[in-house]
């Protein structure tokens, strides 16, 4: 018999544990080998290894090579990281130097005041 | 009045006809070729109509295909607006005479996390131009683009005051390098930037 959650705190904690297991589908749009693109790849690798190890799929797309993909995903800035899964869809523009902001945006860290 | 001599004609700017009779007449042949033109006017004054006519006439009558890049604040169907002007963009699209790219910028799903540029936009513009060998480009409307970008990448105090006419040289100079590069690369392309006051 599975254990029934006792109260709202337990339900909440269970949900948090669930979200920690969620698989992430990420797409990083870069512009060739520009400095900003290279930094974005380095920063993202670090974030994924530290916070999403073993539960993410990352696709890196060079918009110079595949411009139609940039159109399909409504990309305007480079670099852009798209969190396709889990929902909601989010886009992070920039070289991903602001780790704190990304972790919050990826729902890996509670927002301030929560 | 004496007609202009050949030597004086050569000194004049080359023009791209808009196909709008009265406008081509008073401008001495149309919009300056190979240069950006900023169209400014209040809402409903016909900026988009002017730009569309420029593209459609170019595609149909002057063998100059055109790209229409629309910046939209919402995901309303922009093709509907254009259809109401009496132009069948889909048909011209199938004939590879006009390429349309609708750019939606949904601010609520975008987060800034560091340095970026607008290369994504320019790659899309370049790709649309290449796809039909476009000679004319319309960006409609540019202030939607500027308003939707949060940081100081495109900061332009003159523009912020709504003084777009005075701001034209500043605006063009301040456009990011890739667009200036595209203008440079496609010196035979005329483009219309549509903005409202």
Short mmCIF file of C-alpha atoms in Angstrom, two decimals:
data_model
loop_
_atom_site.label_atom_id
_atom_site.label_comp_id
_atom_site.label_asym_id
_atom_site.label_seq_id
_atom_site.Cartn_x
_atom_site.Cartn_y
_atom_site.Cartn_z
CA UNK A 1 0.00 0.00 0.00
CA UNK A 2 1.33 3.40 -0.93
CA UNK A 3 1.66 5.98 1.77
CA UNK A 4 -0.99 8.69 1.67
CA UNK A 5 0.32 12.24 2.01
CA UNK A 6 -0.64 13.57 5.42
CA UNK A 7 -0.93 17.28 4.88
CA UNK A 8 -0.32 20.08 2.44
CA UNK A 9 3.35 20.31 3.39
CA UNK A 10 3.88 16.71 2.43
CA UNK A 11 1.96 17.14 -0.84
CA UNK A 12 4.11 20.16 -1.60
CA UNK A 13 7.34 18.33 -0.83
CA UNK A 14 6.26 15.42 -2.98
CA UNK A 15 5.58 17.81 -5.85
CA UNK A 16 9.00 19.39 -5.40
CA UNK A 17 10.66 15.95 -5.51
CA UNK A 18 8.66 15.25 -8.66
CA UNK A 19 9.83 18.44 -10.32
CA UNK A 20 13.41 17.56 -9.48
CA UNK A 21 13.10 14.40 -11.54
CA UNK A 22 11.58 16.14 -14.56
CA UNK A 23 13.46 15.78 -17.80
CA UNK A 24 14.59 18.98 -19.47
CA UNK A 25 14.61 19.54 -23.22
CA UNK A 26 16.83 22.50 -24.07
CA UNK A 27 17.76 24.11 -27.37
CA UNK A 28 20.58 26.63 -27.61
CA UNK A 29 20.64 28.88 -30.66
CA UNK A 30 24.06 30.34 -31.35
CA UNK A 31 25.58 32.51 -34.08
CA UNK A 32 28.62 30.63 -35.34
CA UNK A 33 31.71 30.90 -33.17
CA UNK A 34 31.17 34.40 -31.83
CA UNK A 35 32.54 35.15 -28.36
CA UNK A 36 29.03 35.42 -26.94
CA UNK A 37 28.08 32.05 -28.43
CA UNK A 38 31.15 30.33 -27.04
CA UNK A 39 30.52 31.81 -23.60
CA UNK A 40 26.89 30.70 -23.73
CA UNK A 41 27.90 27.10 -24.46
CA UNK A 42 30.45 27.09 -21.62
CA UNK A 43 28.01 28.65 -19.15
CA UNK A 44 25.20 26.29 -20.11
CA UNK A 45 27.37 23.18 -19.85
CA UNK A 46 28.34 24.21 -16.36
CA UNK A 47 24.73 24.83 -15.31
CA UNK A 48 23.56 21.52 -16.78
CA UNK A 49 26.32 19.51 -15.14
CA UNK A 50 25.77 21.11 -11.75
CA UNK A 51 21.98 21.20 -11.66
CA UNK A 52 20.55 18.90 -14.32
CA UNK A 53 23.04 16.04 -14.50
CA UNK A 54 21.54 12.99 -16.20
CA UNK A 55 18.16 14.51 -16.94
CA UNK A 56 18.50 16.88 -19.82
CA UNK A 57 18.69 16.78 -23.60
CA UNK A 58 20.54 19.68 -25.17
CA UNK A 59 20.57 20.56 -28.83
CA UNK A 60 22.90 23.31 -30.05
CA UNK A 61 21.76 25.00 -33.26
CA UNK A 62 23.91 27.34 -35.33
CA UNK A 63 21.53 29.87 -36.90
CA UNK A 64 23.99 30.50 -39.73
CA UNK A 65 23.72 26.83 -40.70
CA UNK A 66 19.98 26.49 -40.09
CA UNK A 67 18.27 29.87 -40.49
CA UNK A 68 14.82 28.32 -41.00
CA UNK A 69 14.94 26.83 -37.51
CA UNK A 70 15.50 30.34 -36.14
CA UNK A 71 12.37 31.46 -37.94
CA UNK A 72 10.34 28.49 -36.75
CA UNK A 73 11.23 29.11 -33.13
CA UNK A 74 10.81 32.92 -33.39
CA UNK A 75 14.44 33.57 -32.51
CA UNK A 76 15.54 37.20 -32.73
CA UNK A 77 18.56 37.37 -30.45
CA UNK A 78 21.71 35.32 -30.29
CA UNK A 79 22.52 33.46 -28.18
CA UNK A 80 19.03 32.25 -27.16
CA UNK A 81 18.35 29.28 -24.91
CA UNK A 82 14.91 27.73 -25.28
CA UNK A 83 13.47 25.59 -22.52
CA UNK A 84 11.06 23.46 -24.55
CA UNK A 85 10.29 21.04 -21.71
CA UNK A 86 9.03 20.97 -19.06
CA UNK A 87 6.37 23.60 -19.72
CA UNK A 88 6.01 26.54 -19.72
CA UNK A 89 8.19 27.43 -22.70
CA UNK A 90 10.84 29.97 -21.78
CA UNK A 91 13.50 31.82 -23.73
CA UNK A 92 16.72 33.13 -22.24
CA UNK A 93 18.57 35.63 -24.35
CA UNK A 94 22.22 36.40 -23.75
CA UNK A 95 25.42 34.56 -22.95
CA UNK A 96 23.83 32.91 -19.87
CA UNK A 97 26.25 34.61 -17.48
CA UNK A 98 23.46 35.38 -15.00
CA UNK A 99 23.29 31.89 -13.48
CA UNK A 100 20.88 32.86 -10.72
CA UNK A 101 18.33 34.17 -13.20
CA UNK A 102 18.53 31.04 -15.32
CA UNK A 103 18.10 28.72 -12.34
CA UNK A 104 14.99 30.65 -11.32
CA UNK A 105 13.72 30.64 -14.92
CA UNK A 106 14.30 26.89 -15.19
CA UNK A 107 12.34 26.37 -11.96
CA UNK A 108 15.41 24.98 -10.26
CA UNK A 109 15.38 27.64 -7.58
CA UNK A 110 12.49 29.46 -5.91
CA UNK A 111 11.90 33.08 -6.83
CA UNK A 112 12.87 35.73 -4.32
CA UNK A 113 10.33 36.08 -1.54
CA UNK A 114 8.87 32.62 -2.01
CA UNK B 1 11.96 75.25 -67.96
CA UNK B 2 15.03 73.55 -69.39
CA UNK B 3 15.27 69.78 -68.96
CA UNK B 4 18.19 68.60 -66.86
CA UNK B 5 21.33 67.94 -68.83
CA UNK B 6 22.77 64.44 -68.81
CA UNK B 7 25.65 65.40 -66.57
CA UNK B 8 23.27 66.79 -63.98
CA UNK B 9 21.08 63.71 -64.18
CA UNK B 10 24.02 61.52 -63.33
CA UNK B 11 24.48 63.41 -60.12
CA UNK B 12 20.96 62.59 -58.99
CA UNK B 13 20.08 59.70 -56.72
CA UNK B 14 18.91 56.63 -58.52
CA UNK B 15 15.25 55.94 -57.69
CA UNK B 16 13.15 52.83 -57.12
CA UNK B 17 9.61 53.42 -58.39
CA UNK B 18 6.84 52.80 -55.87
CA UNK B 19 4.26 52.32 -58.61
CA UNK B 20 2.09 54.90 -56.86
CA UNK B 21 1.59 57.46 -59.63
CA UNK B 22 1.43 60.71 -57.68
CA UNK B 23 4.20 59.73 -55.28
CA UNK B 24 6.61 58.74 -58.03
CA UNK B 25 5.88 62.04 -59.75
CA UNK B 26 6.59 64.32 -56.79
CA UNK B 27 9.65 62.33 -55.69
CA UNK B 28 11.20 62.39 -59.14
CA UNK B 29 10.87 58.65 -59.69
CA UNK B 30 10.27 56.97 -56.34
CA UNK B 31 12.27 56.16 -53.22
CA UNK B 32 16.06 56.47 -53.23
CA UNK B 33 17.55 53.22 -54.46
CA UNK B 34 19.89 51.28 -52.19
CA UNK B 35 19.05 53.38 -49.15
CA UNK B 36 16.75 52.96 -46.20
CA UNK B 37 13.64 55.14 -46.12
CA UNK B 38 11.81 55.79 -42.86
CA UNK B 39 8.07 56.18 -43.22
CA UNK B 40 6.57 58.02 -40.27
CA UNK B 41 2.96 58.85 -39.56
CA UNK B 42 0.16 58.52 -37.03
CA UNK B 43 -1.79 55.31 -36.62
CA UNK B 44 -4.11 54.77 -39.58
CA UNK B 45 -2.28 57.18 -41.85
CA UNK B 46 -1.40 54.42 -44.31
CA UNK B 47 2.23 53.54 -43.60
CA UNK B 48 1.71 49.83 -44.04
CA UNK B 49 -0.38 50.37 -47.17
CA UNK B 50 2.36 52.50 -48.70
CA UNK B 51 4.98 49.88 -47.86
CA UNK B 52 2.84 47.03 -49.21
CA UNK B 53 2.19 48.88 -52.46
CA UNK B 54 5.93 49.45 -52.79
CA UNK B 55 6.52 45.71 -52.43
CA UNK B 56 3.62 44.45 -54.51
CA UNK B 57 4.25 46.85 -57.40
CA UNK B 58 7.94 46.01 -57.24
CA UNK B 59 7.19 42.29 -57.44
CA UNK B 60 4.50 42.53 -60.14
CA UNK B 61 5.61 45.41 -62.31
CA UNK B 62 9.34 45.93 -61.89
CA UNK B 63 10.63 42.37 -61.50
CA UNK B 64 11.95 43.20 -58.03
CA UNK B 65 10.91 40.61 -55.43
CA UNK B 66 10.38 41.86 -51.90
CA UNK B 67 10.54 40.79 -48.26
CA UNK B 68 7.95 41.90 -45.73
CA UNK B 69 9.11 41.50 -42.16
CA UNK B 70 6.31 42.21 -39.71
CA UNK B 71 6.92 42.83 -36.03
CA UNK B 72 3.80 42.01 -34.10
CA UNK B 73 2.97 42.60 -30.49
CA UNK B 74 0.30 39.95 -30.45
CA UNK B 75 -0.28 36.80 -32.41
CA UNK B 76 -3.22 38.27 -34.32
CA UNK B 77 -3.29 37.14 -37.91
CA UNK B 78 -1.33 39.86 -39.74
CA UNK B 79 -2.12 38.31 -43.12
CA UNK B 80 -5.71 39.34 -42.46
CA UNK B 81 -4.72 42.99 -42.20
CA UNK B 82 -2.81 42.75 -45.44
CA UNK B 83 -5.67 40.94 -47.19
CA UNK B 84 -7.95 43.80 -46.23
CA UNK B 85 -5.66 46.03 -48.29
CA UNK B 86 -6.49 43.93 -51.32
CA UNK B 87 -3.18 42.08 -51.74
CA UNK B 88 -2.98 38.32 -52.00
CA UNK B 89 0.36 37.72 -50.35
CA UNK B 90 -0.04 33.95 -50.46
CA UNK B 91 -0.22 33.94 -54.25
CA UNK B 92 2.79 36.24 -54.56
CA UNK B 93 4.53 33.99 -52.02
CA UNK B 94 3.90 30.89 -54.10
CA UNK B 95 5.32 32.71 -57.13
CA UNK B 96 8.43 33.53 -55.07
CA UNK B 97 7.85 37.22 -55.55
CA UNK B 98 7.19 38.11 -51.94
CA UNK B 99 8.48 36.49 -48.77
CA UNK B 100 6.83 37.27 -45.45
CA UNK B 101 8.31 36.67 -42.02
CA UNK B 102 6.17 37.45 -38.99
CA UNK B 103 8.27 38.20 -35.94
CA UNK B 104 6.46 37.72 -32.66
CA UNK B 105 8.18 38.92 -29.57
CA UNK B 106 6.49 37.60 -26.48
CA UNK B 107 8.15 39.58 -23.70
CA UNK B 108 6.63 37.51 -20.91
CA UNK B 109 8.50 34.38 -21.96
CA UNK B 110 11.87 36.05 -22.54
CA UNK B 111 14.49 36.47 -19.84
CA UNK B 112 17.73 38.40 -20.25
CA UNK B 113 20.75 36.52 -18.97
CA UNK B 114 23.74 38.38 -20.36
CA UNK B 115 25.11 39.93 -23.50
CA UNK B 116 23.30 39.32 -26.75
CA UNK B 117 22.85 40.77 -30.21
CA UNK B 118 20.09 40.67 -32.81
CA UNK B 119 21.85 38.19 -35.08
CA UNK B 120 18.81 35.90 -35.01
CA UNK B 121 16.73 38.61 -36.60
CA UNK B 122 19.33 39.41 -39.25
CA UNK B 123 19.86 35.77 -40.12
CA UNK B 124 16.11 35.47 -40.68
CA UNK B 125 16.05 38.64 -42.77
CA UNK B 126 19.05 37.48 -44.80
CA UNK B 127 17.51 34.07 -45.31
CA UNK B 128 14.21 35.59 -46.51
CA UNK B 129 16.10 37.89 -48.90
CA UNK B 130 18.15 35.00 -50.30
CA UNK B 131 15.11 32.75 -50.71
CA UNK B 132 13.57 34.97 -53.41
CA UNK B 133 16.57 37.13 -54.36
CA UNK B 134 14.74 40.12 -52.94
CA UNK B 135 15.47 43.65 -54.08
CA UNK B 136 13.04 45.37 -51.71
CA UNK B 137 12.65 44.99 -47.95
CA UNK B 138 10.01 46.35 -45.58
CA UNK B 139 10.33 46.28 -41.80
CA UNK B 140 6.92 47.03 -40.24
CA UNK B 141 6.95 48.48 -37.65
CA UNK B 142 10.33 49.09 -36.15
CA UNK B 143 9.15 50.65 -32.92
CA UNK B 144 7.49 47.38 -31.95
CA UNK B 145 10.92 45.82 -32.19
CA UNK B 146 12.60 48.59 -30.23
CA UNK B 147 9.87 48.71 -27.59
CA UNK B 148 10.05 44.99 -27.02
CA UNK B 149 13.76 44.86 -26.35
CA UNK B 150 14.53 45.54 -22.75
CA UNK B 151 18.12 46.68 -22.54
CA UNK B 152 20.10 49.57 -23.91
CA UNK B 153 21.19 47.77 -27.06
CA UNK B 154 19.01 50.06 -29.13
CA UNK B 155 18.77 52.95 -26.74
CA UNK B 156 18.13 56.09 -28.67
CA UNK B 157 17.04 59.16 -26.72
CA UNK B 158 15.94 61.05 -29.81
CA UNK B 159 13.73 58.18 -30.87
CA UNK B 160 12.26 57.93 -27.38
CA UNK B 161 11.05 61.49 -27.70
CA UNK B 162 9.07 60.50 -30.76
CA UNK B 163 11.22 62.73 -32.90
CA UNK B 164 11.81 60.13 -35.57
CA UNK B 165 12.31 62.44 -38.51
CA UNK B 166 15.27 64.17 -36.87
CA UNK B 167 16.46 60.83 -35.61
CA UNK B 168 16.80 59.15 -38.99
CA UNK B 169 20.57 59.47 -39.34
CA UNK B 170 21.07 58.48 -35.71
CA UNK B 171 18.69 55.59 -36.10
CA UNK B 172 20.43 54.20 -39.12
CA UNK B 173 23.84 54.68 -37.57
CA UNK B 174 22.74 52.99 -34.38
CA UNK B 175 21.28 49.96 -36.04
CA UNK B 176 23.44 46.99 -35.07
CA UNK B 177 26.36 46.06 -37.25
CA UNK B 178 24.68 43.07 -38.95
CA UNK B 179 21.92 45.20 -40.49
CA UNK B 180 24.41 47.77 -41.68
CA UNK B 181 26.32 44.84 -43.11
CA UNK B 182 23.23 43.62 -44.95
CA UNK B 183 22.62 47.08 -46.37
CA UNK B 184 26.23 47.16 -47.47
CA UNK B 185 26.10 43.69 -48.97
CA UNK B 186 22.92 44.33 -50.91
CA UNK B 187 23.60 47.74 -52.28
CA UNK B 188 20.87 47.26 -54.88
CA UNK B 189 18.24 46.55 -52.27
CA UNK B 190 16.00 49.37 -51.24
CA UNK B 191 14.28 49.05 -47.94
CA UNK B 192 11.47 50.77 -46.21
CA UNK B 193 11.39 51.08 -42.46
CA UNK B 194 7.92 51.75 -41.23
CA UNK B 195 7.50 53.61 -38.00
CA UNK B 196 4.73 55.70 -36.53
CA UNK B 197 4.85 58.95 -34.62
#
